Coordinates of C-alpha atoms (C1' of nucleotides) in Angstrom, one line a residue:
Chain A
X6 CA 95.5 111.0 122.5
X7 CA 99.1 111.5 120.9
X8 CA 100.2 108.1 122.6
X9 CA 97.5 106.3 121.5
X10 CA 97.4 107.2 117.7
X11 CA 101.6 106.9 118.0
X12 CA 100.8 103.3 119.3
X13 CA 98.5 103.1 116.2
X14 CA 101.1 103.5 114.1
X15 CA 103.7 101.9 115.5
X16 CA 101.5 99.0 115.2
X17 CA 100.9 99.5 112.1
X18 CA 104.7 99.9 111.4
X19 CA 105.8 96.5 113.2
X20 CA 102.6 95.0 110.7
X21 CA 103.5 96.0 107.7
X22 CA 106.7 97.5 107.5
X23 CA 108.2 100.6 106.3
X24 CA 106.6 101.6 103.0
X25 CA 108.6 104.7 102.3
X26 CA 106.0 106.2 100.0
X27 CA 105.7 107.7 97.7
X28 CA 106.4 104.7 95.5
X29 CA 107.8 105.8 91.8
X30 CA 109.9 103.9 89.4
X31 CA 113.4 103.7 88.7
X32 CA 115.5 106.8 86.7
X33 CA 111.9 109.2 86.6
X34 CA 111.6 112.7 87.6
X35 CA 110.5 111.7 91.1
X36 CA 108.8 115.1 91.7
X37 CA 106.8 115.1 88.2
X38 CA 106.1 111.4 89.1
X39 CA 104.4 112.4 92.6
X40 CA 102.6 115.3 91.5
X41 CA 101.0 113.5 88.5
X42 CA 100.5 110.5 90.6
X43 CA 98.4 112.3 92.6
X44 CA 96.1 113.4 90.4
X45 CA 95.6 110.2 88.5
X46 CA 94.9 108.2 91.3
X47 CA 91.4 110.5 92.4
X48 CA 88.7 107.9 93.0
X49 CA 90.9 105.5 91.2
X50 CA 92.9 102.2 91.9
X51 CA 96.1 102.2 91.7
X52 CA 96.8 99.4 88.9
X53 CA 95.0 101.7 86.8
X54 CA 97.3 104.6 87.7
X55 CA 100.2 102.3 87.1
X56 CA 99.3 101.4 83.6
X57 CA 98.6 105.5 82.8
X58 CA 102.3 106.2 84.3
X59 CA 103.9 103.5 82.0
X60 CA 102.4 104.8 79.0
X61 CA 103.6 108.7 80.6
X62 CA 107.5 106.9 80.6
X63 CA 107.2 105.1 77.6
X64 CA 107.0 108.4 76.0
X65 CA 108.8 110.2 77.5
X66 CA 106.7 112.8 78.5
X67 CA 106.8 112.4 82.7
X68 CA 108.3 115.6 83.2
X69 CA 106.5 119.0 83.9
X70 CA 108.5 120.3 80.7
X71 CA 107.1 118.2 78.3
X72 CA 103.2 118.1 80.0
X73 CA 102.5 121.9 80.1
X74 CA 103.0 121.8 76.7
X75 CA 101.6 118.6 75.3
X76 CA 98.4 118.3 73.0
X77 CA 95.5 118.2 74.9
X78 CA 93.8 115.2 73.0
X79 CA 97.8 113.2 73.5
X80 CA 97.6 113.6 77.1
X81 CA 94.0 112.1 77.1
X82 CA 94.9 108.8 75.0
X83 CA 98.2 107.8 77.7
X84 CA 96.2 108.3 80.9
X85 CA 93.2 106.6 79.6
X86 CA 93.6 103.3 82.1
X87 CA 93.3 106.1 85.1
X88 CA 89.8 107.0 84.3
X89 CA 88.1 110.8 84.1
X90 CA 90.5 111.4 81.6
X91 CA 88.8 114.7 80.4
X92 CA 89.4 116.5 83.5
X93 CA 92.5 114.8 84.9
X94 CA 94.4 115.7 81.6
X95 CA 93.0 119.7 81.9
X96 CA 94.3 119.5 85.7
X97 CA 98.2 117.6 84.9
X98 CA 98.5 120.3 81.9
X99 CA 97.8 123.3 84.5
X100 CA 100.0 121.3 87.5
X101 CA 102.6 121.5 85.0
X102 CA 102.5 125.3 84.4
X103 CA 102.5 125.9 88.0
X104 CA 105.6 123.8 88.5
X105 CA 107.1 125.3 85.6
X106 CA 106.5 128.7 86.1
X107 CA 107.5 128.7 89.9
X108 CA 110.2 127.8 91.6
X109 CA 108.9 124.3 93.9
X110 CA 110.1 126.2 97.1
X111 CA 107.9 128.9 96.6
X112 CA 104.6 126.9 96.0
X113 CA 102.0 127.2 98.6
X114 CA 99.0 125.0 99.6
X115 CA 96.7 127.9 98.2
X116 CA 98.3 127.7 94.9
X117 CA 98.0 124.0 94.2
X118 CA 94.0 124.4 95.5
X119 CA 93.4 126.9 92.7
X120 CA 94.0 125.1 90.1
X121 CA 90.8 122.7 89.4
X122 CA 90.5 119.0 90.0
X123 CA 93.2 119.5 92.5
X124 CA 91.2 119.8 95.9
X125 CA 92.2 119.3 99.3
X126 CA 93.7 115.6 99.8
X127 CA 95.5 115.7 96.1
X128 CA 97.2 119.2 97.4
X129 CA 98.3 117.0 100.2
X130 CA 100.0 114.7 99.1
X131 CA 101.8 117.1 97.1
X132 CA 102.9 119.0 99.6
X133 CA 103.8 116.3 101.9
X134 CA 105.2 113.6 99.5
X135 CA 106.9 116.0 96.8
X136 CA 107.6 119.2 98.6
X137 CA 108.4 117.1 102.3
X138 CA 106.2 119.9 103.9
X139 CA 104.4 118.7 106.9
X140 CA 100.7 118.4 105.6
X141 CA 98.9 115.3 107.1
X142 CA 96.8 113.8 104.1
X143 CA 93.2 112.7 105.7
X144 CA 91.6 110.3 102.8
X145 CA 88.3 108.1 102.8
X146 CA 90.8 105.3 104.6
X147 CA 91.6 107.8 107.4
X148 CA 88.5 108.3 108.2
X149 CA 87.4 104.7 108.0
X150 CA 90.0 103.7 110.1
X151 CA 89.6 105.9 112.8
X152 CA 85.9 105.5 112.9
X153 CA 86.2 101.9 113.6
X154 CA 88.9 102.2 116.3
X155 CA 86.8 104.7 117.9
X156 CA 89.3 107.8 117.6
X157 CA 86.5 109.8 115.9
X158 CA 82.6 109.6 116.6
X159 CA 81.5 110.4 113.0
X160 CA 83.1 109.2 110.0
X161 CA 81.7 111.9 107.7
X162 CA 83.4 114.6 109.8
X163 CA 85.0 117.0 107.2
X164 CA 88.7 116.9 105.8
X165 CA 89.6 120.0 107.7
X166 CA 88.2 119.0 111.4
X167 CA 90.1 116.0 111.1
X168 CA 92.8 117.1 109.6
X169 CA 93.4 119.7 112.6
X170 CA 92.5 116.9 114.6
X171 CA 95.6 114.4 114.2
X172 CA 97.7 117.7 113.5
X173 CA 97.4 119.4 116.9
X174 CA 97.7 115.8 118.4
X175 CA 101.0 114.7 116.8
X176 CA 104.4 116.3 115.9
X177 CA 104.5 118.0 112.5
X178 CA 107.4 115.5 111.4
X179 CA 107.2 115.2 107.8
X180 CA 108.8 111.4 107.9
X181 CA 106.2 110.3 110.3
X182 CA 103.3 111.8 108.3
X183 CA 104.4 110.2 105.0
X184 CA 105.2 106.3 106.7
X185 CA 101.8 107.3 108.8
X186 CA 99.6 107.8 105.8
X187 CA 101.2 105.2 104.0
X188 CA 100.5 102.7 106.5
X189 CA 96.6 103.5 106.7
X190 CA 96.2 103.2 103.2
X191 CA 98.1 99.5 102.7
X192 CA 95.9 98.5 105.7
X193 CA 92.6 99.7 104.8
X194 CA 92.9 98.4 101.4
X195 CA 94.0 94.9 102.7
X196 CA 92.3 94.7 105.8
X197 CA 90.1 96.9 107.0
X198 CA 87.8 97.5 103.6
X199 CA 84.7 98.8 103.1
X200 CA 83.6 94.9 104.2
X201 CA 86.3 94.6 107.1
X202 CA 88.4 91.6 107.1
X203 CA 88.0 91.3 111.0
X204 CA 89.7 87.9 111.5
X205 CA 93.1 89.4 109.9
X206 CA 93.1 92.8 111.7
X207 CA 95.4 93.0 115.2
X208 CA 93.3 96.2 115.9
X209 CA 90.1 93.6 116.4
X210 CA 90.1 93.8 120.3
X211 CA 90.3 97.9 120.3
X212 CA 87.8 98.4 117.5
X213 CA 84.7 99.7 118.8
X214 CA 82.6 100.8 115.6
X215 CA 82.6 97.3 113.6
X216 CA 80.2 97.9 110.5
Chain B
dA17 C1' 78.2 91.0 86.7
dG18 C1' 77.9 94.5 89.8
dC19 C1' 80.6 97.2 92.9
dC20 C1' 84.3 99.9 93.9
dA21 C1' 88.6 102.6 93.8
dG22 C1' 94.4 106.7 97.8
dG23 C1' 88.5 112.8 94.8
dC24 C1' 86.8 116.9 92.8
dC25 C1' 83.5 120.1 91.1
dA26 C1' 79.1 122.4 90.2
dA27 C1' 74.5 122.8 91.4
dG28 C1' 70.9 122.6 94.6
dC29 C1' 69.1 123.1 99.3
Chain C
dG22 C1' 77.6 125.4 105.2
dC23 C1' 76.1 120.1 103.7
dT24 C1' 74.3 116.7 100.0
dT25 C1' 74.1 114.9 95.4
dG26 C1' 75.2 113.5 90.7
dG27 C1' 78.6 113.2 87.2
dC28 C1' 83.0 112.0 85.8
dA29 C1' 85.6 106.5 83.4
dT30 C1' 88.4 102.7 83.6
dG31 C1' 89.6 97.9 84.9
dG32 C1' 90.0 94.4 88.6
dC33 C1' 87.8 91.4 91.7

DNA sequence: AGCCAGGCCAAGC
DNA sequence: GCTTGGCATGGC
């Protein structure tokens, strides 16, 4: 199984190309940009997320400094474009704390999952694309992706079971995680949608559960 | 013009 | 434990 999900992404590799996620602008606090990033993007598109992170630079405020402290109500009005701004401005302010009040070598899976609106797959990505720990980030794409090619037999198996799944099969490299979880995403949200794009995908002669 | 997006939580079985 | 509804915006 490890060669066939490294061929996978090699595939996907030679495809698409390194992505060398995660993608931030220019002369930002890269960390801040991640972790924030992370949140704003639950259940939402990315060009929305873009527009929320412009409007976090333009003022200034992209830094864990200035958003455990901001006003509430502020935080709401500049991440408006990401959607479910109630909540995702309650969970940046508390990420912020966290960062601020820890040092970011000591923070741990289990403290990143206690603070709410930051579950499983957002804790992730922090860990794995801000704190380069070797956390394999399973997402609705993953699990898509695999389904179809056959890899799993159920595509509502839990984050967890799969999770443990790819993790006992492949090297906990923190590089190959990031470019591997990259990759998924850019093809499942070009490709291999919701309504598959079958005539652009190279995986069409190994993919066994076409919807 | 609906449907969906790089989830998460609380409530109900 | 698993399922469901609510949360919000903007692009296609």
């Amino acid at each position: 199984m490890r060669e066939i999900l490294l061929d996978i992404y090699k595939k996907l590799l030679d495809i698409y190309g390194f992505q060398n996620w995660w993608p931030t602008h220019e002369n930002t606090d890269k960390l801040a940009e991640i972790c924030i990033g992370t949140v704003l993007t639950q259940n939402t598109p990315w060009k929305n997320v873009e527009k929320a992170l412009d409007n976090l630079i333009s003022e200034n405020v992209l830094n864990f400094e200035s958003l455990s402290k901001i006003d509430e109500d502020r935080l709401k009005v500049l991440i408006k474009p990401a959607g479910f701004y109630n909540q995702k401005a309650k969970t940046i302010i508390e990420l912020s704390k966290l960062f601020i009040s820890k040092k970011t070598y000591e923070i741990e899976r289990e403290d990143l999952l206690k603070i709410k609106g930051i579950g499983k797959e957002t804790a992730d990505s922090i860990l794995l694309y801000g704190l380069d720990k070797p956390y394999f980030v399973v997402d609705r794409y993953t699990k898509r992706f695999f389904y179809r090619l056959g890899i799993i037999e159920n595509e509502n198996i839990s984050y967890d079971e799969l999770q443990k799944f790819i993790m006992e099969k492949i090297e906990k490299d923190v590089s190959l995680y990031k470019e591997f979880h990259a990759l998924i995403v850019v093809h499942c949200k070009d490709v291999c949608k919701s309504i598959p794009l079958c005539e652009k995908c190279v995986f069409y002669n190994q993919c066994f559960n076409l919807p």
